[in-house]
Coordinates of C-alpha atoms in Angstrom, one line a residue:
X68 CA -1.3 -133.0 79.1
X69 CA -1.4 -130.5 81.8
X70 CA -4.6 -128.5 83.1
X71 CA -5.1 -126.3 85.8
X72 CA -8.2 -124.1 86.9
X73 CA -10.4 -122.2 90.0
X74 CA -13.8 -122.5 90.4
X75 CA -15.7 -120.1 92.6
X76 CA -18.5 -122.1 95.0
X77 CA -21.3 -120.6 97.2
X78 CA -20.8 -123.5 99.5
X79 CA -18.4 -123.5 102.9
X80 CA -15.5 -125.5 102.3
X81 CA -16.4 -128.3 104.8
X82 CA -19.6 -128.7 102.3
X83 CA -17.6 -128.5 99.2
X84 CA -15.2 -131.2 100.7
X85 CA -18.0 -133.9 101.5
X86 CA -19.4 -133.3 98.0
X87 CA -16.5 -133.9 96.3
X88 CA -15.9 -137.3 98.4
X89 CA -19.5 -138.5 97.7
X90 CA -19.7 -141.2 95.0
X91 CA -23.0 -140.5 94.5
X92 CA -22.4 -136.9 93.7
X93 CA -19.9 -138.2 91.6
X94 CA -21.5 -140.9 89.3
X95 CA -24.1 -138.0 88.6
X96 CA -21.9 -135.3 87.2
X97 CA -19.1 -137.5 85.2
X98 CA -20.3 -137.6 81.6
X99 CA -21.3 -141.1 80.9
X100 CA -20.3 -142.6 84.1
X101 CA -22.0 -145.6 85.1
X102 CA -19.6 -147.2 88.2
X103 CA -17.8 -145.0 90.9
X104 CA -17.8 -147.9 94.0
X105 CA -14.6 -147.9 96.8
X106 CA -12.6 -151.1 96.2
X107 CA -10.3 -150.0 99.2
X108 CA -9.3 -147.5 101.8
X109 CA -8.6 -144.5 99.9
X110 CA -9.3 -146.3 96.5
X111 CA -12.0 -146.4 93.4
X112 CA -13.1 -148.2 90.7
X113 CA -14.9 -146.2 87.8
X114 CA -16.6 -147.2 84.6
X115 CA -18.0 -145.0 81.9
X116 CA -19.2 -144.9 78.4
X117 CA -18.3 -142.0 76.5
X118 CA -19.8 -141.0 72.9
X119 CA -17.8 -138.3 71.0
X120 CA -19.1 -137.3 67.6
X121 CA -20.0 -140.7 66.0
X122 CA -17.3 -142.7 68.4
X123 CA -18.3 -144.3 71.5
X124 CA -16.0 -146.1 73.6
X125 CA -15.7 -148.0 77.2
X126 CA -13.5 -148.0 79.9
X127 CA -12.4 -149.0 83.1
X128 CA -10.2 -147.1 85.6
X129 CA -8.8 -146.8 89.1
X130 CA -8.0 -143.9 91.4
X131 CA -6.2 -143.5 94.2
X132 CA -5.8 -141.1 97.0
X133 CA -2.9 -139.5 99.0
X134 CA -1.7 -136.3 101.1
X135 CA -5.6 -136.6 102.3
X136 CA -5.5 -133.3 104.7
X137 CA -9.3 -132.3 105.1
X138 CA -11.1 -130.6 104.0
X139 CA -8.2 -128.4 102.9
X140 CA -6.2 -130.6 99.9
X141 CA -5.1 -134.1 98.7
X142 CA -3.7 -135.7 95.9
X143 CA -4.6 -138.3 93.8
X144 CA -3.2 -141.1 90.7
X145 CA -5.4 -142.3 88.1
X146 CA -5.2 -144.7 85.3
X147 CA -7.6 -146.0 82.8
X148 CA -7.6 -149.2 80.7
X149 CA -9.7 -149.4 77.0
X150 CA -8.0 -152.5 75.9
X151 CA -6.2 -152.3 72.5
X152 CA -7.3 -148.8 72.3
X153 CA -4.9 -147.2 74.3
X154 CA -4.5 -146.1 77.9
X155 CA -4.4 -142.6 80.3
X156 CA -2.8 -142.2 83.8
X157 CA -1.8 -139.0 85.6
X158 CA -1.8 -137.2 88.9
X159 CA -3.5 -134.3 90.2
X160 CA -3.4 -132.0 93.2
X161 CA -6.5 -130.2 94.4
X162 CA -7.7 -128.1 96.6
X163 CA -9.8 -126.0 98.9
X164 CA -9.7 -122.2 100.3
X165 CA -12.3 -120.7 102.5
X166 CA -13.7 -117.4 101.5
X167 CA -16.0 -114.6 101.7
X168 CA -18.3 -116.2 98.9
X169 CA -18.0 -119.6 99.9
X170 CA -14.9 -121.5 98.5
X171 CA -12.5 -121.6 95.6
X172 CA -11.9 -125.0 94.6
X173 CA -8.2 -125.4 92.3
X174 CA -7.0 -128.2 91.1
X175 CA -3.4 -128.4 88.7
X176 CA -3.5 -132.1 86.7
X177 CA -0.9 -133.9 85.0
X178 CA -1.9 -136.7 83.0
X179 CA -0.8 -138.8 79.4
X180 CA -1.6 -141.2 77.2
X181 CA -0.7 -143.9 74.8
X182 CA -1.2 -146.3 72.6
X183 CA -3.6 -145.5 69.8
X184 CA -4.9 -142.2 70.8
X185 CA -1.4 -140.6 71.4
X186 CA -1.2 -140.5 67.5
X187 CA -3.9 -137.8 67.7
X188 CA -2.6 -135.4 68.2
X189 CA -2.3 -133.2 71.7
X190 CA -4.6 -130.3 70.7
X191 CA -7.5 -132.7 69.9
X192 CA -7.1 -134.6 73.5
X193 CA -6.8 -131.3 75.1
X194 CA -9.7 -130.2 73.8
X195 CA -11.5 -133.5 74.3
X196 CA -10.3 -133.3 78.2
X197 CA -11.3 -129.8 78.8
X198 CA -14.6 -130.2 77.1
X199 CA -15.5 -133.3 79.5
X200 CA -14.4 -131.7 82.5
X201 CA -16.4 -128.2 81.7
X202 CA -19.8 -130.3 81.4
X203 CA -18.7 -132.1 84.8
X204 CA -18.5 -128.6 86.6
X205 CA -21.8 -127.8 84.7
X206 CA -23.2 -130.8 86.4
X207 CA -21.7 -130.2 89.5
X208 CA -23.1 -127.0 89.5
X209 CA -26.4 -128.4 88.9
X210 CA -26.6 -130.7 91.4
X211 CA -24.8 -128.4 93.8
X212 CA -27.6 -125.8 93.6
X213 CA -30.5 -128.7 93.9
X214 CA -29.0 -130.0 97.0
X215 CA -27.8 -126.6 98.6
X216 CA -30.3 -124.0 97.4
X217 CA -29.6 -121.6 100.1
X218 CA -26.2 -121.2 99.2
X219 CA -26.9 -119.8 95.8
X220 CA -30.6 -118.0 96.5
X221 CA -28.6 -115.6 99.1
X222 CA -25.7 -115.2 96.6
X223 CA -28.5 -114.6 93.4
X224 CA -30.5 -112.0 96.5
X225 CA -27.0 -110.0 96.5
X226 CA -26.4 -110.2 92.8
X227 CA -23.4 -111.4 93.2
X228 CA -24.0 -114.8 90.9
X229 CA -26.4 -115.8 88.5
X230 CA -26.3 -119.2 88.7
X231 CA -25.1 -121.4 91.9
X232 CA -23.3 -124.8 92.7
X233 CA -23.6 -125.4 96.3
X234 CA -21.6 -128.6 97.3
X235 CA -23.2 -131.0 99.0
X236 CA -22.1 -132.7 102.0
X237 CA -22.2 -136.3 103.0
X238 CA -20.1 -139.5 103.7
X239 CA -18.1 -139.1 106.6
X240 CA -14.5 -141.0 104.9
X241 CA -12.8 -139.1 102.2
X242 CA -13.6 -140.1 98.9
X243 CA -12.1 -139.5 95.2
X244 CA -12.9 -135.3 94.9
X245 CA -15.6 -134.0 92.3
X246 CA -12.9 -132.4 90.5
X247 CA -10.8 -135.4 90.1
X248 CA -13.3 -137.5 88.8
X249 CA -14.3 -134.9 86.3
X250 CA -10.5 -134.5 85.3
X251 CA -9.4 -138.3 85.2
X252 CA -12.5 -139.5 83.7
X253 CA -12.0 -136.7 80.5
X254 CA -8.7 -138.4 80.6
X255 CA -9.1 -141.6 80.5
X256 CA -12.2 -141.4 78.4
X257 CA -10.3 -139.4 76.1
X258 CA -8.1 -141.9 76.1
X259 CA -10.3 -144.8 75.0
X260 CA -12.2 -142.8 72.5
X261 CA -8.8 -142.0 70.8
X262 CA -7.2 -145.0 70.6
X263 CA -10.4 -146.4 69.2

């Protein structure tokens, strides 16, 4: 499977940066996540509980980061375990351009899985994976806009958005990026739910 999207935010890049290395941040916009915690320089531990129609599944992943130039790009591996019900691993590249609105956030992602859920079928984990990581950017948006309100009120003043997701800056050590999280955890929690 193989995503890649832009998103526009009314943050500076340095802000977008920091939020997408806080944990916090991230435990709060990944559907169903209930872990994000460092186990290492440059290294996570995640744990989520998805529910998808009338299937809910568990699993535990790890993701690592590389190429860490801030708080322009980096690149990241995941990989996710749900016991006999499959797994999901992949790599992604994302990153960040100054602008006059703020900051375009990319990211391209290249991910698979196997065991029970690759007999699904591709279009239904596609779907799955794009779903998850549209209400993580929903959430992020939320909680970019509660942390950052000035961001998005002068944005809204000059009609130029509706709606806002300021990022919000913290920890001072990179972390696993917003984006990332959203991605790999659709992934891997596609994964599980599929090979459930």
């Amino acid at each position: 499977m193989d995503m890649q999207a832009s998103r526009q935010l009314a943050v500076t890049q340095q802000q977008a940066w920091d939020a997408l290395n806080d944990p916090a941040v991230l435990k709060t916009c990944i559907p169903g996540c209930d872990k994000v915690e460092a186990t290492g320089e440059n290294q996570y531990a995640i744990g989520m509980a998805l529910k998808i129609g009338p299937v809910s599944a568990k699993f535990t992943g790890k993701i690592t980061l590389s190429d860490i130039q801030p708080p322009e790009s980096y690149k990241l591996s995941f990989e996710g375990q749900g016991g006999p019900a499959g797994f999901g691993k992949g790599s992604a590249a994302v990153s960040l351009a100054p602008n006059a609105e703020g900051c375009e956030l990319s990211y391209t992602v290249h991910a698979s899985v196997g065991g029970k859920i690759a007999q699904l079928g591709q279009r239904l984990i596609d779907g799955a994976a794009k779903s998850l990581a549209e209400d993580f950017f929903k959430r992020f948006d939320d909680e970019m806009q509660r942390q950052h309100p000035e961001s998005y009120t002068a944005k809204m003043v000059m009609g130029e958005v509706e709606t806002g997701a300021p990022v919000v800056a913290s920890s001072s050590r990179p972390a696993i990026p917003l984006w990332v999280w959203a991605v790999g955890a659709a992934v891997l929690g596609l994964a599980v739910w599929l090979a459930t």
